[in-house]
Amino acid sequence: MLLMIESSFWQRCAAFLVLAAAVVVVQAEDPYRFFNWNVTYGDIYPLGVRQQGILINGQFPGPELYSVTNDNLIINVYNNLDEPFLLSWNGVQQRRNSYEDGVYGTTCPIPPGKNFTYILQVKDQIGSFFYFPSLAFHKAAGGFGGIKILSRPRIPVPFPDPAGDFTVLIGDWYKTDHRQLKARLDGGHKLPFPDGILINGHGPNGAIFTVEQGKTYRFRISNVGLQNTLNFRIQGHSMKLVEVEGTHTVQTIYESLDVHVGQSYSVLVTMDQTAKDFYIVASTRFTDKILTTTASLHYSNSNKAVSGPIPGGPTDQIDWSLNQARSIRTNLTASGPRPNPQGSYHYGLINITRTIKLVSSAAQVNGKQRYAVNSVSFVPADTPLKLADYFKIDGVFRVGSISDSPAGKKMYLDTSVMGADFRAFVEIVFENHESIVQSWHINGYAFWVVGMDGGLWTPDSRKQYNLRDAVSRSTTQVYPRSWTAIYIALDNVGMWNVRTEFWARQYLGQQFYLRVYSPVESVRDEYPIPKNALLCGRAAGKSTRPL
């Protein structure tokens, strides 16, 4: 009996020690946040007419994704649509983990009636971003929402805590159903001009932001639209820019901000006016027809509704926008996601190992409208490129199917993939020969926007580069008949989408994939394929890893 009691005692002790060790391990890990999202169709009326929108948990726009630097986000997405669905995370870098990027080049779509659990980590990131549906033309139906990544408590932030923190999602919008828009593009036609602009899913004066007089609030503004640059302003109030896509900026005061499609900005606004309601305005830039919409800034002690003329903004002035863009610079002394100052990485002193020049174009191919980069108009393969790469499936894509510079060829179709070496430091020049504003995004990365100007880029253009405090971001504009140059440190192994944010152009081929490769094939450089990865195309039937 004594032996049995002693044995039971020591078993309980051992179990306690195992449990204690497990608790220590869990406490040592970065925190986990869990989300269950149900994706459905539902009726929405953003511009006064009934439309079939894409809802997440019954919401349009979708729920906000709140996190803190290094958090692990477990997002279980149930696809209750009647077609495949994917979500992507604009600006979230997916360090060492392009499998979770949520674009068709990396991730199999979630079949109708099925679910998939994204496992993300917002590693070494802070700032304002958004998520969106990446397949078909779903982005024209909703399914998007804001992402906030807050600094860890011990990391200093270069401004006092605001009294409130608002997500403001602005974007152009069509009354036409997304399927009809897609069918028009599939038929080789351009889309008409959008019907209106939304602020947080509402048309004119539908959204209300309630504030208290005398307090300062943070507004995180993202252009989640389909093609147009929008100018954002708040009647009677100045905006202090503090953050751009994860970079704390020099705190410059602006009366209005040009937010190009796909971009995100954070501003601080102090409620220093008499108690009444004010217009919040978003209007199109560089368009023949100016679309304008409003929301209300409501002082809590106001008894006077918003009224009077809507404050005007800039319309077609390129130089105004260019000068504003050049004025947005990194705050070198502020901390980013880590305690060391953002200026401690001297990007301007690093030798460039490669220059890539990307020129966008529009043309007809086989009688249909297409768009291209360096003459190649992207067509999706039958298998996500990242999975084909992992399983070494031949014939899906060819590295080098898009050149480092314009080839001077007639536009053609291909599954364009550009190879790049892990840890290379690269200069990329985006050149725009057209009369529209372009907006370019690179998944998996932030880059330094070192220069932009009119005309054609030449090596002499480097003389005007900002090699000290250029802003670091993931989406940059290229003005009409102009160029924009960026520096990028290729420190994130994976298959990464490089695309225009002009969504019809993206859908019709103005994108490619950058394969950043390390021959070591170590978990130090890239995580293994997720155990729960969906497998489709020629990867169907293969196995990932043991569960």
XYZ file of C-alpha atoms in Angstrom:
547
model
C 0.000 0.000 0.000
C 2.825 2.394 0.922
C 4.513 1.682 -2.392
C 1.291 2.472 -4.231
C 0.862 5.768 -2.361
C 4.479 6.785 -3.019
C 4.142 5.833 -6.679
C 0.937 7.878 -7.023
C 2.597 10.835 -5.278
C 5.590 10.835 -7.603
C 3.355 10.435 -10.657
C 1.425 13.530 -9.588
C 4.709 15.405 -9.036
C 5.960 14.410 -12.456
C 2.687 15.481 -14.039
C 2.891 18.825 -12.233
C 6.460 19.367 -13.453
C 5.422 18.555 -17.043
C 2.479 20.959 -16.762
C 4.700 23.653 -15.269
C 7.213 23.221 -18.092
C 4.399 23.487 -20.621
C 3.180 26.692 -18.981
C 6.703 28.130 -19.140
C 6.909 27.270 -22.839
C 3.526 28.838 -23.576
C 4.407 31.975 -21.614
C 7.674 32.261 -23.510
C 5.849 32.212 -26.862
C 4.327 35.259 -28.470
C 0.594 35.628 -27.736
C -2.109 33.967 -29.829
C -5.315 35.590 -31.029
C -8.127 33.480 -32.448
C -10.726 34.535 -35.004
C -13.634 32.667 -36.596
C -14.877 34.305 -39.778
C -17.973 33.217 -41.675
C -17.938 34.454 -45.293
C -21.373 34.817 -46.888
C -23.274 36.800 -49.470
C -25.738 39.370 -48.199
C -27.726 42.367 -49.326
C -25.980 45.724 -49.031
C -27.069 49.218 -50.096
C -23.887 51.346 -50.102
C -25.026 53.648 -52.928
C -28.756 53.366 -52.340
C -29.447 50.340 -54.527
C -29.510 46.712 -53.439
C -26.358 44.723 -54.218
C -25.079 41.290 -53.294
C -22.080 41.980 -51.095
C -19.491 39.707 -49.496
C -19.918 39.794 -45.717
C -17.673 38.495 -42.962
C -19.625 37.540 -39.845
C -22.497 39.492 -41.344
C -20.459 42.694 -41.567
C -19.642 44.982 -44.489
C -16.831 45.999 -44.309
C -15.499 42.987 -42.433
C -14.402 42.937 -38.779
C -11.239 44.726 -37.754
C -8.167 42.541 -37.253
C -6.542 43.797 -34.049
C -3.081 42.654 -32.969
C 0.207 43.592 -31.308
C 3.711 43.158 -32.750
C 4.714 39.471 -32.967
C 1.220 38.162 -32.189
C 0.207 34.863 -33.758
C -3.137 35.203 -35.536
C -5.225 32.052 -36.007
C -7.988 32.974 -38.470
C -10.468 30.220 -39.310
C -12.295 31.221 -42.499
C -15.513 29.395 -43.485
C -16.360 29.890 -47.150
C -20.136 29.858 -47.470
C -20.087 31.406 -50.943
C -20.908 29.357 -54.025
C -17.388 29.820 -55.450
C -13.764 29.505 -54.266
C -12.496 32.261 -51.982
C -9.200 33.587 -50.586
C -8.195 36.423 -48.299
C -4.885 38.254 -48.579
C -3.268 40.626 -46.093
C -2.086 43.869 -47.686
C 1.206 44.910 -46.060
C 1.511 41.985 -43.634
C 4.905 40.536 -44.501
C 4.345 36.848 -43.664
C 7.979 36.497 -42.623
C 9.402 33.203 -43.988
C 5.856 32.051 -44.729
C 4.536 32.960 -48.182
C 2.300 29.867 -48.026
C -0.152 31.938 -45.939
C -0.114 34.974 -48.250
C -3.583 34.313 -49.609
C -3.050 34.969 -53.311
C -3.494 32.295 -55.952
C 0.240 32.090 -56.674
C 0.865 30.858 -53.126
C -2.335 29.449 -51.641
C -5.062 27.101 -52.897
C -8.541 28.652 -52.824
C -10.977 27.636 -50.092
C -13.650 25.537 -51.839
C -17.331 26.427 -51.379
C -18.697 25.020 -48.136
C -15.213 24.391 -46.709
C -12.942 26.180 -44.274
C -9.251 26.974 -43.995
C -7.302 28.237 -40.990
C -4.698 30.894 -41.721
C -1.810 30.881 -39.257
C -0.096 34.281 -39.452
C 2.470 36.038 -37.327
C 2.812 39.812 -37.486
C 6.524 39.446 -36.866
C 8.458 42.679 -36.293
C 5.630 44.854 -37.629
C 3.531 47.750 -36.439
C 1.085 49.961 -38.265
C -2.019 50.235 -40.405
C -2.965 47.753 -43.130
C -6.002 45.953 -44.544
C -7.140 42.562 -45.781
C -9.143 41.864 -48.936
C -10.452 39.001 -51.117
C -7.883 38.250 -53.806
C -9.682 35.903 -56.222
C -11.885 36.639 -59.240
C -13.270 40.172 -58.858
C -14.481 39.655 -55.275
C -12.850 42.885 -54.117
C -15.656 44.755 -55.923
C -18.186 43.069 -53.596
C -16.587 43.705 -50.194
C -14.870 41.156 -47.973
C -12.259 43.718 -46.902
C -11.431 45.158 -43.488
C -8.812 47.013 -41.504
C -5.723 45.617 -39.766
C -4.182 47.339 -36.729
C -0.810 46.203 -35.393
C 0.001 48.016 -32.145
C 3.449 48.416 -30.609
C 4.365 46.223 -27.665
C 3.869 47.960 -24.293
C 7.574 48.505 -23.626
C 8.353 49.960 -27.058
C 8.143 53.769 -27.103
C 5.710 55.344 -29.576
C 6.555 58.896 -30.772
C 3.203 60.411 -29.749
C 0.844 60.212 -26.741
C -1.914 57.619 -26.698
C -4.875 59.042 -28.615
C -8.340 59.251 -27.083
C -9.610 56.921 -29.812
C -8.375 54.958 -32.808
C -10.584 54.918 -35.931
C -10.237 52.727 -39.015
C -11.315 54.611 -42.151
C -11.684 52.480 -45.290
C -12.165 54.598 -48.424
C -12.505 53.414 -51.998
C -14.282 53.762 -55.309
C -17.298 51.511 -55.892
C -19.536 50.098 -58.617
C -23.273 49.525 -58.374
C -22.777 46.668 -60.851
C -22.477 43.128 -59.457
C -18.916 41.820 -59.218
C -19.751 38.857 -61.465
C -20.863 41.181 -64.237
C -17.695 43.247 -63.868
C -15.610 40.072 -64.080
C -17.542 38.886 -67.146
C -16.854 42.205 -68.849
C -13.123 41.843 -68.183
C -13.145 38.200 -69.280
C -14.732 39.381 -72.527
C -11.745 41.599 -73.170
C -13.362 44.938 -72.328
C -12.349 47.782 -70.033
C -14.522 48.707 -67.073
C -16.522 51.943 -67.022
C -15.811 54.700 -64.529
C -16.924 53.799 -60.955
C -20.294 54.990 -59.657
C -19.247 56.449 -56.337
C -16.979 56.406 -53.300
C -17.528 54.662 -49.980
C -16.297 55.487 -46.481
C -16.497 52.420 -44.236
C -19.049 50.852 -46.560
C -21.347 53.884 -46.679
C -22.207 56.377 -49.369
C -22.609 60.146 -48.843
C -22.868 61.161 -45.188
C -23.558 57.606 -44.050
C -20.580 57.028 -41.731
C -20.323 58.933 -38.433
C -17.228 59.333 -36.241
C -18.091 60.584 -32.737
C -15.408 62.508 -30.843
C -15.033 64.626 -27.712
C -14.057 68.265 -27.954
C -10.444 68.992 -26.998
C -9.190 65.431 -27.444
C -6.880 63.952 -30.099
C -7.801 60.907 -32.170
C -5.974 58.595 -34.546
C -7.461 57.941 -37.979
C -6.059 54.976 -39.939
C -6.974 55.662 -43.572
C -6.709 52.907 -46.197
C -7.692 53.118 -49.852
C -9.320 49.719 -50.411
C -10.800 50.727 -53.774
C -10.345 49.363 -57.255
C -8.468 52.025 -59.189
C -8.654 55.688 -58.157
C -6.425 57.863 -56.014
C -8.551 59.598 -53.376
C -7.888 62.872 -51.579
C -8.886 62.719 -47.905
C -9.627 65.754 -45.734
C -11.549 66.791 -42.614
C -13.353 70.108 -42.664
C -11.796 72.672 -40.316
C -9.165 70.274 -38.958
C -5.500 69.703 -39.741
C -4.014 66.217 -39.847
C -0.642 65.296 -38.359
C 0.850 62.356 -40.259
C 2.457 59.863 -37.843
C 2.654 56.495 -39.630
C 2.647 55.045 -43.143
C 2.246 51.275 -43.611
C 4.312 50.381 -40.568
C 6.810 53.273 -40.538
C 6.641 56.139 -38.054
C 7.041 59.294 -40.102
C 8.281 62.819 -39.563
C 5.201 64.440 -38.048
C 4.165 66.850 -40.779
C 0.860 68.735 -40.794
C -1.397 68.367 -43.855
C -4.757 69.873 -44.720
C -5.489 66.960 -47.068
C -3.769 63.731 -48.116
C -3.610 61.902 -51.430
C -4.157 58.223 -50.676
C -3.369 56.101 -53.719
C -5.148 52.793 -54.176
C -3.734 50.142 -51.843
C -2.048 52.657 -49.518
C -2.535 53.252 -45.770
C -1.827 56.313 -43.604
C -2.241 57.184 -39.908
C -2.956 60.745 -38.839
C -3.638 62.447 -35.513
C -6.466 64.967 -35.451
C -7.174 67.282 -32.495
C -10.800 68.301 -31.927
C -10.045 71.986 -31.414
C -13.075 73.568 -33.061
C -16.391 74.819 -31.731
C -18.922 72.117 -30.964
C -20.687 71.166 -34.185
C -20.459 68.511 -36.874
C -17.929 68.632 -39.728
C -17.554 66.962 -43.102
C -15.050 64.193 -43.673
C -14.431 64.136 -47.425
C -12.930 61.730 -49.958
C -12.792 62.694 -53.651
C -11.152 61.288 -56.751
C -7.893 62.689 -58.106
C -6.653 62.895 -61.706
C -10.082 62.048 -63.200
C -12.175 64.005 -65.703
C -15.260 63.455 -63.598
C -14.739 64.140 -59.873
C -16.511 61.736 -57.533
C -16.965 62.971 -53.955
C -18.411 61.436 -50.811
C -18.667 62.506 -47.193
C -18.894 61.207 -43.651
C -19.642 63.155 -40.462
C -17.230 64.109 -37.701
C -19.632 64.477 -34.776
C -18.582 66.366 -31.650
C -20.350 64.624 -28.750
C -21.532 67.975 -27.338
C -22.772 69.206 -30.727
C -26.397 69.981 -31.447
C -25.701 71.306 -34.935
C -25.738 68.829 -37.840
C -23.239 69.052 -40.649
C -24.331 71.528 -43.307
C -23.139 73.940 -45.955
C -20.861 73.430 -48.941
C -18.507 70.449 -48.976
C -14.885 71.655 -48.708
C -13.074 71.277 -52.003
C -9.756 69.599 -52.576
C -7.104 69.218 -55.259
C -8.260 67.666 -58.526
C -5.728 67.123 -61.324
C -2.577 68.790 -59.964
C 0.258 66.280 -60.364
C 2.984 68.533 -58.950
C 0.964 69.121 -55.778
C 0.717 65.379 -55.198
C 4.351 64.735 -56.132
C 5.599 67.367 -53.690
C 3.430 65.946 -50.937
C 4.796 62.456 -51.607
C 8.368 63.714 -51.382
C 7.604 65.410 -48.064
C 6.671 62.094 -46.388
C 9.812 60.895 -44.658
C 10.868 58.397 -41.988
C 11.262 59.556 -38.392
C 14.842 58.370 -37.869
C 14.841 58.709 -34.063
C 11.533 56.949 -33.402
C 11.343 53.259 -32.587
C 9.560 50.923 -34.955
C 8.473 47.442 -33.882
C 11.760 47.109 -31.989
C 13.271 49.562 -29.484
C 16.169 50.577 -31.728
C 15.574 53.738 -33.819
C 14.224 53.333 -37.352
C 17.265 55.230 -38.641
C 19.716 52.638 -37.330
C 19.472 50.743 -40.648
C 21.443 52.863 -43.109
C 19.930 51.676 -46.370
C 21.671 54.432 -48.339
C 25.113 53.009 -47.540
C 24.426 49.512 -48.889
C 25.727 48.584 -52.335
C 23.078 47.732 -54.915
C 23.534 44.203 -56.259
C 20.964 44.416 -59.045
C 18.748 46.920 -60.865
C 15.306 45.865 -62.099
C 13.313 48.157 -64.371
C 9.587 47.470 -64.663
C 7.495 49.148 -67.364
C 3.719 48.776 -67.434
C 1.745 48.672 -70.667
C -1.733 48.163 -72.115
C -2.574 46.435 -75.396
C -4.841 43.968 -77.157
C -3.840 40.303 -77.183
C -5.924 37.969 -79.361
C -8.485 40.742 -79.682
C -8.931 41.216 -75.938
C -7.760 43.941 -73.560
C -4.695 42.933 -71.537
C -2.114 44.630 -69.329
C 1.535 43.694 -68.845
C 4.847 44.251 -67.097
C 7.919 44.226 -69.370
C 5.697 42.937 -72.191
C 4.482 39.890 -70.222
C 0.801 39.669 -69.323
C 0.435 37.241 -66.422
C -1.846 34.221 -66.680
C -2.425 31.997 -63.618
C -1.137 28.437 -63.739
C -3.240 25.394 -62.904
C -1.362 25.025 -59.595
C -0.259 27.680 -57.092
C 3.350 28.501 -57.918
C 4.578 28.107 -54.345
C 3.162 24.601 -54.141
C 4.633 23.671 -57.528
C 7.986 24.946 -56.280
C 7.764 23.002 -53.011
C 6.711 19.727 -54.626
C 9.087 20.270 -57.586
C 6.306 19.897 -60.150
C 7.718 20.558 -63.610
C 5.993 22.617 -66.268
C 3.964 24.923 -64.025
C 6.238 27.952 -64.341
C 9.705 28.940 -65.431
C 11.990 31.181 -63.379
C 13.182 33.969 -65.656
C 9.993 34.135 -67.707
C 10.009 37.895 -67.173
C 13.107 39.995 -67.796
C 14.852 42.522 -65.525
C 14.160 45.326 -67.998
C 11.762 46.063 -70.878
C 12.271 43.547 -73.650
C 10.827 45.723 -76.408
C 8.643 42.830 -77.494
C 5.009 42.772 -78.443
C 2.820 41.900 -75.439
C 2.368 38.176 -74.846
C 0.839 35.847 -72.244
C 2.879 33.798 -69.754
C 3.030 32.758 -66.109
C 5.741 35.273 -65.302
C 8.154 34.515 -62.447
C 11.355 36.466 -61.744
C 14.112 34.830 -59.721
C 16.037 36.657 -56.993
C 18.696 35.707 -54.455
C 18.014 35.723 -50.742
C 19.687 38.726 -49.036
C 20.302 40.603 -52.293
C 19.896 44.396 -52.062
C 17.998 45.503 -55.142
C 17.017 48.724 -56.865
C 13.647 48.562 -58.637
C 12.516 51.300 -61.010
C 8.826 51.481 -61.921
C 8.356 53.409 -65.165
C 4.918 54.586 -66.273
C 4.569 55.659 -69.916
C 0.796 56.091 -69.655
C -1.412 59.046 -68.712
C -2.830 57.473 -65.537
C -1.458 57.198 -61.993
C -0.214 53.694 -61.252
C 0.056 52.134 -57.797
C 2.395 49.173 -57.156
C 2.514 46.723 -54.274
C 5.037 44.023 -53.332
C 3.814 41.269 -50.997
C 6.154 40.110 -48.244
C 8.143 43.319 -48.054
C 8.461 46.954 -47.147
C 10.784 49.029 -49.332
C 12.329 52.501 -49.324
C 10.827 54.922 -51.851
C 14.078 56.702 -52.703
C 12.970 58.809 -55.661
C 10.212 59.806 -58.074
C 10.045 62.305 -60.917
C 8.614 62.961 -64.358
C 10.033 61.641 -67.614
C 12.210 58.600 -68.154
C 14.557 57.183 -65.526
C 18.306 57.193 -66.273
C 21.304 56.315 -64.108
C 21.726 60.058 -63.525
C 18.356 60.019 -61.780
C 20.126 58.458 -58.786
C 21.634 61.856 -58.004
C 18.262 62.997 -56.663
C 17.617 59.897 -54.517
C 16.839 60.332 -50.824
C 19.402 58.018 -49.240
C 18.826 59.142 -45.650
C 15.174 59.195 -44.548
C 13.013 57.891 -47.400
C 9.742 56.397 -46.202
C 9.563 52.616 -45.989
C 6.252 51.143 -47.157
C 4.724 48.340 -49.254
C 2.713 50.312 -51.859
C 3.983 53.221 -53.954
C 2.502 55.423 -56.658
C 3.976 56.147 -60.083
C 2.710 59.364 -61.627
C 1.731 59.690 -65.310
C 4.711 59.563 -67.686
C 6.983 59.350 -64.655
C 9.152 56.952 -62.677
C 9.481 55.838 -59.067
C 12.578 54.119 -57.670
C 12.734 51.903 -54.594
C 15.428 50.056 -52.663
C 14.496 46.659 -51.254
C 16.444 44.210 -49.075
C 15.380 40.711 -50.157
C 15.471 39.175 -46.685
C 12.240 37.161 -46.885
C 12.388 33.842 -48.724
C 9.259 32.890 -50.620
C 7.079 33.421 -53.681
C 5.853 37.033 -53.607
C 3.248 38.790 -55.725
C 4.319 42.052 -57.411
C 1.217 43.770 -58.774
C -0.573 46.896 -59.757
C -3.314 47.881 -57.306
C -5.463 49.044 -60.242
C -7.593 45.941 -59.829
C -8.885 45.450 -63.378
C -5.315 45.714 -64.653
C -4.115 43.235 -62.039
C -6.865 40.824 -63.066
C -5.898 41.174 -66.735
C -2.208 40.468 -66.283
C -0.316 43.412 -64.771
C 1.444 41.380 -62.107
C 4.143 38.745 -61.684
C 5.785 36.709 -58.932
C 9.198 37.312 -57.380
C 10.763 34.034 -56.244
C 13.251 34.879 -53.490
C 15.332 31.735 -53.150
C 17.799 30.344 -50.629
C 19.667 27.187 -51.660
C 20.118 26.212 -48.002
C 16.442 25.207 -47.624
C 16.619 25.684 -43.865
C 13.779 26.501 -41.443
C 15.986 29.401 -40.419
C 15.253 30.941 -43.815
C 11.749 29.615 -44.546
C 9.107 27.732 -42.604
C 8.030 24.321 -43.925
C 4.731 23.992 -45.720
C 1.822 24.285 -43.235
C 0.408 20.975 -42.112
C -3.094 22.130 -43.002
C -2.201 23.583 -46.422
C -4.889 23.052 -49.025
C -3.600 21.152 -52.059
C -5.072 21.693 -55.516
C -4.171 21.464 -59.189
C -1.225 19.173 -59.799
C -0.415 19.261 -56.062
C -3.697 17.494 -55.230
C -3.153 14.134 -53.574
C 0.320 14.966 -52.310
C 1.041 15.220 -48.593
C 2.311 18.149 -46.564
C 3.692 17.030 -43.223
C 2.398 14.630 -40.564
C -0.246 16.247 -38.378
